[in-house]
Short mmCIF file of C-alpha atoms in Angstrom, two decimals:
data_model
loop_
_atom_site.label_atom_id
_atom_site.label_comp_id
_atom_site.label_asym_id
_atom_site.label_seq_id
_atom_site.Cartn_x
_atom_site.Cartn_y
_atom_site.Cartn_z
CA MET A 1 -0.04 -0.04 0.17
CA LYS A 2 1.07 3.44 -0.76
CA HIS A 3 0.29 6.47 1.11
CA LEU A 4 -0.98 9.54 -0.23
CA ASN A 5 2.39 11.71 0.29
CA PRO A 6 2.17 14.20 -2.70
CA ASN A 7 5.07 14.35 -5.11
CA ARG A 8 5.81 18.47 -4.76
CA ARG A 9 8.59 17.51 -8.44
CA LEU A 10 5.22 16.62 -10.30
CA LEU A 11 2.94 19.41 -8.30
CA SER A 12 5.36 21.87 -9.88
CA MET A 13 5.95 20.58 -13.53
CA PHE A 14 2.22 20.12 -13.46
CA ASN A 15 -0.22 22.38 -15.71
CA GLU A 16 -4.24 22.52 -15.75
CA ASN A 17 -4.40 23.40 -19.73
CA GLN A 18 -1.73 21.07 -21.01
CA VAL A 19 -2.78 18.03 -19.41
CA ILE A 20 -6.67 18.04 -20.49
CA ALA A 21 -5.35 19.07 -23.29
CA LYS A 22 -2.75 15.99 -24.08
CA VAL A 23 -5.96 14.13 -21.81
CA LEU A 24 -8.75 15.04 -24.32
CA GLN A 25 -6.07 13.79 -27.13
CA GLY A 26 -6.61 10.47 -25.37
CA ASP A 27 -2.78 10.59 -24.11
CA MET A 28 -2.77 8.23 -20.84
CA ARG A 29 0.75 9.92 -19.29
CA ALA A 30 -1.43 12.70 -18.89
CA PHE A 31 -4.31 11.38 -17.27
CA ASP A 32 -1.57 9.84 -14.89
CA LEU A 33 0.03 12.84 -13.91
CA LEU A 34 -3.42 14.37 -13.19
CA VAL A 35 -4.73 11.41 -11.46
CA LYS A 36 -1.37 12.17 -9.40
CA GLN A 37 -2.26 15.51 -9.14
CA TYR A 38 -5.65 14.84 -7.85
CA GLU A 39 -5.42 11.41 -5.62
CA LYS A 40 -5.09 12.70 -2.51
CA LEU A 41 -7.76 15.07 -3.10
CA VAL A 42 -10.24 13.13 -4.75
CA CYS A 43 -8.87 9.61 -1.97
CA TYR A 44 -9.43 11.67 1.19
CA VAL A 45 -13.38 13.25 0.84
CA ILE A 46 -13.63 9.62 -0.39
CA TYR A 47 -12.67 8.16 2.39
CA ARG A 48 -14.28 10.48 4.53
CA MET A 49 -17.53 10.21 3.35
CA ILE A 50 -17.45 6.78 2.77
CA LYS A 51 -17.65 4.34 6.30
CA ASN A 52 -16.98 0.76 4.45
CA LYS A 53 -12.80 0.89 3.95
CA GLU A 54 -13.48 -1.90 1.50
CA ASP A 55 -15.54 0.16 -0.77
CA MET A 56 -13.40 3.45 -1.28
CA GLU A 57 -10.86 2.34 -3.91
CA ASP A 58 -13.97 0.94 -6.09
CA VAL A 59 -15.55 4.73 -5.44
CA CYS A 60 -11.95 6.58 -6.07
CA GLN A 61 -11.47 4.71 -9.55
CA ASP A 62 -15.35 5.20 -10.14
CA VAL A 63 -14.85 9.28 -9.53
CA PHE A 64 -11.14 9.24 -11.93
CA ILE A 65 -13.12 7.70 -14.43
CA LYS A 66 -15.74 9.92 -13.95
CA VAL A 67 -12.98 12.48 -14.80
CA TYR A 68 -11.50 11.48 -17.80
CA CYS A 69 -14.64 10.70 -19.52
CA ASN A 70 -16.19 14.39 -19.26
CA LEU A 71 -12.99 15.76 -19.04
CA SER A 72 -14.90 17.76 -22.40
CA GLN A 73 -17.39 19.53 -20.30
CA PHE A 74 -15.35 21.64 -18.10
CA ASP A 75 -15.59 24.48 -18.79
CA HIS A 76 -12.42 25.98 -17.15
CA ARG A 77 -14.81 28.40 -15.59
CA ALA A 78 -13.88 26.64 -11.70
CA LYS A 79 -10.94 25.03 -10.78
CA LEU A 80 -9.62 21.30 -11.97
CA SER A 81 -9.46 20.63 -8.31
CA THR A 82 -13.30 22.15 -8.00
CA TRP A 83 -14.81 20.61 -10.54
CA ILE A 84 -13.19 16.90 -10.14
CA ALA A 85 -13.46 17.37 -5.87
CA LYS A 86 -17.30 18.06 -6.70
CA ILE A 87 -18.11 14.68 -9.16
CA ALA A 88 -16.32 13.11 -6.22
CA TYR A 89 -18.63 14.64 -3.53
CA LEU A 90 -21.48 13.42 -6.26
CA THR A 91 -19.58 9.76 -6.67
CA ALA A 92 -19.72 9.44 -2.77
CA VAL A 93 -23.11 10.08 -1.61
CA SER A 94 -24.41 8.72 -4.84
CA HIS A 95 -22.68 5.87 -3.20
CA LEU A 96 -24.26 6.19 -0.02
CA LYS A 97 -27.26 6.13 -1.65
CA LYS A 98 -27.49 3.03 -3.33
CA ASN A 99 -26.12 1.78 -0.09
CA LYS A 100 -27.67 2.71 2.10
CA GLN A 101 -25.00 3.97 4.83
CA ASN A 102 -26.35 7.05 5.24
CA ALA A 103 -28.26 7.07 8.69
CA ALA A 104 -27.94 9.79 10.37
CA THR A 105 -25.07 8.59 13.67
CA ASN A 106 -25.80 10.56 16.94
CA TYR A 107 -22.08 12.24 18.32
CA PRO A 108 -21.60 9.27 20.56
CA ASP A 109 -21.44 9.84 24.38
CA ASN A 110 -18.84 7.48 25.89
CA LEU A 111 -15.37 8.38 24.26
CA ASP A 112 -11.53 6.21 25.30
CA ASP A 113 -9.71 7.35 27.63
CA LEU A 114 -7.06 9.54 25.46
CA HIS A 115 -4.62 11.57 26.78
CA PHE A 116 -3.37 14.49 25.69
CA THR A 117 1.05 14.98 26.73
CA ASN A 118 3.17 18.26 25.61
CA GLU A 119 5.80 18.19 23.51
CA HIS A 120 7.79 15.70 25.27
CA PRO A 121 9.82 11.81 23.93
CA GLU A 122 6.23 9.86 23.77
CA GLN A 123 4.26 12.28 22.03
CA LEU A 124 4.47 10.74 18.27
CA LEU A 125 2.94 7.79 19.99
CA THR A 126 -0.48 9.50 21.81
CA ARG A 127 -0.59 12.39 18.27
CA LYS A 128 -1.58 8.50 16.19
CA ASP A 129 -3.52 6.97 18.38
CA THR A 130 -4.98 10.85 18.97
CA ALA A 131 -5.28 10.75 14.97
CA GLU A 132 -7.07 6.85 14.88
CA TYR A 133 -9.14 8.56 17.31
CA LEU A 134 -10.15 11.61 15.43
CA GLU A 135 -11.22 9.92 12.47
CA HIS A 136 -13.48 7.62 14.40
CA MET A 137 -14.83 10.85 16.04
CA ILE A 138 -14.81 12.13 11.86
CA ALA A 139 -16.96 9.19 11.31
CA GLN A 140 -19.27 9.90 13.73
CA LEU A 141 -20.12 13.73 12.09
CA PRO A 142 -22.75 14.28 9.76
CA GLU A 143 -22.11 14.04 6.09
CA LYS A 144 -22.13 17.56 5.18
CA TYR A 145 -19.87 18.07 7.79
CA ARG A 146 -17.58 15.43 7.07
CA VAL A 147 -17.34 16.07 3.93
CA VAL A 148 -17.06 20.81 4.19
CA ILE A 149 -13.81 20.02 7.46
CA THR A 150 -11.55 17.49 5.25
CA LEU A 151 -12.51 20.06 1.96
CA TYR A 152 -11.55 23.29 4.30
CA HIS A 153 -8.26 21.50 5.50
CA LEU A 154 -6.91 20.24 2.49
CA LYS A 155 -5.84 23.92 2.01
CA GLU A 156 -7.26 23.38 -0.82
CA PHE A 157 -10.70 25.79 -1.69
CA SER A 158 -11.98 28.52 -0.56
CA TYR A 159 -15.79 28.76 1.90
CA THR A 160 -17.55 29.59 -1.80
CA GLU A 161 -15.63 27.16 -3.68
CA ILE A 162 -16.34 24.68 -0.61
CA GLY A 163 -21.02 25.83 -1.36
CA GLU A 164 -19.32 25.03 -5.48
CA ILE A 165 -19.33 21.60 -4.92
CA THR A 166 -21.61 20.67 -1.83
CA GLY A 167 -24.67 22.96 -3.01
CA LEU A 168 -24.78 24.71 0.26
CA PRO A 169 -25.31 28.30 1.11
CA GLU A 170 -21.35 29.97 2.26
CA GLY A 171 -22.92 30.78 5.77
CA THR A 172 -23.95 27.40 5.63
CA VAL A 173 -20.50 26.10 5.22
CA LYS A 174 -18.69 28.15 7.67
CA THR A 175 -21.65 27.30 10.00
CA HIS A 176 -20.68 23.21 9.28
CA LEU A 177 -17.34 23.69 9.67
CA PHE A 178 -17.02 25.78 12.78
CA ARG A 179 -20.18 23.02 14.39
CA ALA A 180 -17.96 20.56 13.30
CA ARG A 181 -14.37 21.32 14.69
CA GLN A 182 -16.46 22.97 17.87
CA LEU A 183 -18.34 19.02 18.39
CA LEU A 184 -14.17 17.29 17.62
CA LYS A 185 -12.88 19.31 19.87
CA ASP A 186 -15.60 18.79 22.05
CA ALA A 187 -15.14 14.86 21.46
CA LEU A 188 -10.56 15.69 21.63
CA THR A 189 -11.29 17.77 25.72
CA ALA A 190 -13.47 15.14 26.92
CA ASN A 191 -10.87 12.23 27.06
CA MET B 1 -11.87 42.17 27.41
CA ASN B 2 -14.60 41.37 25.36
CA LYS B 3 -16.55 37.40 26.42
CA ILE B 4 -14.96 35.82 23.19
CA SER B 5 -17.27 32.79 21.73
CA GLN B 6 -15.78 29.24 20.65
CA ASP B 7 -15.90 30.60 16.76
CA GLU B 8 -13.95 33.89 17.26
CA ILE B 9 -11.55 30.89 19.31
CA GLN B 10 -11.37 29.02 15.82
CA GLN B 11 -10.64 31.97 13.51
CA TRP B 12 -7.86 33.00 16.19
CA VAL B 13 -5.73 29.89 16.22
CA GLU B 14 -6.60 29.93 12.60
CA LYS B 15 -4.95 33.54 12.26
CA LEU B 16 -7.86 34.97 11.08
CA PRO B 17 -9.20 38.66 10.90
CA LEU B 18 -11.16 39.66 14.16
CA ALA B 19 -13.24 42.39 15.59
CA PRO B 20 -10.87 44.21 17.39
CA GLY B 21 -10.06 43.89 20.80
CA ILE B 22 -11.03 40.21 20.68
CA GLU B 23 -8.47 38.18 21.81
CA PRO B 24 -8.58 34.79 24.20
CA GLY B 25 -8.00 34.87 27.94
CA THR B 26 -6.40 32.94 29.89
CA GLU B 27 -10.03 31.06 30.86
CA ASN B 28 -9.89 30.10 26.96
CA GLU B 29 -5.95 29.06 27.16
CA ALA B 30 -7.56 25.17 27.26
CA ASP B 31 -9.91 25.31 24.22
CA VAL B 32 -6.74 27.48 22.18
CA LYS B 33 -4.64 24.20 22.65
CA ASN B 34 -6.99 21.15 21.86
CA TYR B 35 -8.28 23.54 18.89
CA ARG B 36 -4.45 23.87 17.60
CA LEU B 37 -3.98 20.21 17.59
CA LEU B 38 -6.85 19.35 16.44
CA PHE B 39 -6.04 22.29 13.22
CA ASP B 40 -3.07 20.48 12.98
CA LEU B 41 -4.21 16.50 12.66
CA LEU B 42 -6.90 18.02 10.35
CA ASP B 43 -4.36 19.23 8.65
CA GLU B 44 -2.57 15.63 8.25
CA GLY B 45 -5.13 14.34 6.77
CA PRO B 46 -6.37 10.58 7.57
CA LYS B 47 -4.56 8.11 5.90
CA ALA B 48 -5.84 6.97 2.97
CA GLU B 49 -4.21 4.61 0.93
CA LEU B 50 -4.42 3.16 -2.72
CA SER B 51 -3.14 0.00 -3.96
CA TYR B 52 -0.39 -0.19 -6.04
CA SER B 53 -2.63 -1.88 -8.44
CA PHE B 54 -4.53 1.54 -8.63
CA THR B 55 -4.00 2.86 -11.82
CA ALA B 56 -4.03 -0.71 -12.83
CA ASN B 57 -6.90 -1.28 -12.22
CA LEU B 58 -7.91 2.27 -13.32
CA HIS B 59 -6.63 1.71 -17.28
CA ARG B 60 -7.87 -1.60 -17.41
CA ARG B 61 -11.72 -0.12 -16.75
CA ILE B 62 -10.82 2.84 -18.58
CA GLN B 63 -9.44 0.53 -21.87
CA ALA B 64 -12.91 -1.57 -21.35
CA ILE B 65 -14.96 1.15 -21.49
CA THR B 66 -13.08 2.98 -23.86
CA ASN B 67 -13.24 -0.53 -26.49
CA ARG B 68 -16.95 -1.11 -25.72
CA ARG B 69 -17.44 2.65 -27.16
CA ILE B 70 -15.55 2.01 -29.59
CA GLY B 71 -17.07 -1.63 -30.44
CA LEU B 72 -20.82 0.72 -30.59
CA LYS B 73 -19.09 3.03 -32.97
CA TRP B 74 -18.47 0.79 -34.93
CA TYR B 75 -21.42 -1.40 -34.52
CA GLY B 76 -23.91 2.66 -35.43
CA ILE B 77 -22.29 3.10 -37.96
CA ALA B 78 -22.01 -0.96 -40.10
CA ALA B 79 -26.04 0.11 -39.03
CA CYS B 80 -26.34 3.24 -40.76
CA LEU B 81 -24.02 1.92 -43.51
CA SER B 82 -26.22 -1.86 -44.29
CA ILE B 83 -29.78 1.52 -43.87
CA LEU B 84 -27.61 3.09 -46.58
CA GLY B 85 -26.89 0.21 -48.30
CA PHE B 86 -30.72 -1.24 -48.34
CA GLY B 87 -31.57 2.72 -50.49
CA PHE B 88 -29.29 2.22 -52.49
CA ALA B 89 -29.88 -1.01 -54.17
CA TYR B 90 -33.18 0.01 -54.09
CA CYS B 91 -32.37 2.82 -55.96
CA LEU B 92 -30.02 1.32 -59.08
CA LEU B 93 -32.21 -1.66 -58.87
CA PHE B 94 -35.55 1.25 -59.77
CA PHE B 95 -33.00 3.19 -62.35
CA TYR B 96 -32.52 -0.88 -63.64
CA SER B 97 -36.02 -1.29 -63.03
CA ALA B 98 -39.20 -0.22 -61.19
CA ASN B 99 -40.93 -3.79 -60.84
CA ALA B 100 -37.74 -4.81 -59.42
CA ALA B 101 -37.03 -2.01 -57.42
CA ALA B 102 -40.40 -2.89 -56.19
CA GLY B 103 -40.34 -6.47 -55.31
CA PHE B 104 -37.31 -5.75 -53.02
CA ALA B 105 -39.16 -3.58 -51.25
CA GLY B 106 -41.33 -5.89 -50.79
CA VAL B 107 -39.05 -8.10 -49.31
CA ILE B 108 -38.10 -5.37 -46.91
CA ASN B 109 -41.04 -5.15 -46.07
CA LYS B 110 -42.16 -8.74 -45.32
CA TYR B 111 -39.05 -9.24 -43.34
CA LYS B 112 -39.42 -5.77 -41.18
CA TRP B 113 -41.14 -6.54 -37.86
CA MET B 114 -37.74 -9.86 -38.50
CA LEU B 115 -34.26 -7.27 -39.19
CA LEU B 116 -36.29 -5.29 -35.52
CA PHE B 117 -36.16 -7.96 -33.44
CA ILE B 118 -33.11 -8.50 -34.78
CA GLY B 119 -31.45 -5.10 -34.02
CA ALA B 120 -33.68 -4.93 -30.53
CA CYS B 121 -31.84 -7.47 -29.20
CA PHE B 122 -28.57 -6.54 -30.53
CA LEU B 123 -29.19 -3.80 -28.38
CA ILE B 124 -30.06 -6.07 -25.29
CA VAL B 125 -27.41 -7.60 -25.68
CA GLN B 126 -25.79 -4.66 -25.37
CA PHE B 127 -27.68 -3.30 -22.40
CA LEU B 128 -27.37 -6.71 -20.28
CA GLU B 129 -23.33 -7.06 -21.27
CA GLY B 130 -23.09 -3.21 -19.41
CA TYR B 131 -25.45 -3.60 -16.82
CA LEU B 132 -23.94 -7.42 -15.39
CA ASN B 133 -20.25 -5.75 -15.50
CA ASN B 134 -21.12 -3.11 -13.55
CA ARG B 135 -22.74 -5.95 -11.31
CA GLN B 136 -20.56 -8.07 -11.45
CA LYS B 137 -17.65 -4.80 -9.79
CA GLN B 138 -20.81 -3.69 -7.35
CA MET B 139 -20.66 -7.81 -6.22
CA GLN B 140 -16.81 -8.20 -6.34
#
C-alpha cells in the first residue's frame, strides 16, 4: 500500500491546461499525471464520506473514470480541483444512497480514554492514537460536516468553492465547519 | 475584554481576522491548545491509502469503456451503412426496373419485423452486457 504523499516535483510540473489538452487527445500518461495530482483530494473526500473502506478504492476509480469520460465538458469556469472534488462528492453521495449507508449518526457519549500530552518522547505515539481517534469521531459526524471539514483542511478551497462543491450556501459551509470542529474539540477535550 | 465565543477562538487559532479587542484570555487557554492540536491533525489529513494496482486497474477499466465505445461506434456505423446500402440497392433497382425495385421493397417490407427484432436483440444484449459488468464489479 502506498501513502499519498504528494510528489512535489510532479506538482510543480503540473500544467492544468496542457494536461487537459493531452488527456483529451487520448494521452494516458497525461491522465496518470492528472490522477497523481488529484488522488490525494479524491481519496480524502471518499475516505471521509464512505464508511465501508473496502468500497473506497472502487469509488475512487469511479471518480477518475467520470473525470476521464467528462473532461471535454470541463468549461474552465472553476478550478479543475473544484470540478473533480464535486465529482468525488457527488459520486460518494450516490454510492451512499445506493448502499443505504447514509443514516444519520449521533455523536457518541462514551469516548475512549486518550491523554493529550505536551512535547515529550511519547508524543509521536500519542499523536498517532489521537489521529486514529479523531478519524473515528469524524466518521460519526453528519455527511455534510465530514465533507466540509475535509475540503477546508485540504487548504485547497475557499468557503465559496466548498459551497460550489457541496451545493451549500457559504454561510452554511462556515456554520458546518465551526460546529464540526467544536464537536471534535469537545470530544478531544473529554479525553 | 469582550467575551470570546468558540467560533472566535477557532478564528484566532487560524489567525483569521477578528474584531478589535477580541482575544482569548487565560480562561480559553485549554480551548486554544485543543483547537491547535485538532487543526494540526485535520491539516495532516486521514491516512488514506490506495493500492499499488490502483492505476493499473483504472487503466484496465478505462480501456474496457473505450473499447465498448469504439465497438458501439462501429456497430452504429455498420447499421447506418446497411440502411444506406438498402437505399442504394433500391435506387439502383429502380433505375434499372421499377418492378424489381418494388419487389425488393416488398421483400424488405415482408421481413421488416424480423429485421427490427434482430436490431432490438442486439441493443438488449449490449445493455445487458453493460448492466452485468456493473453488477459483477459491485459484487466484487
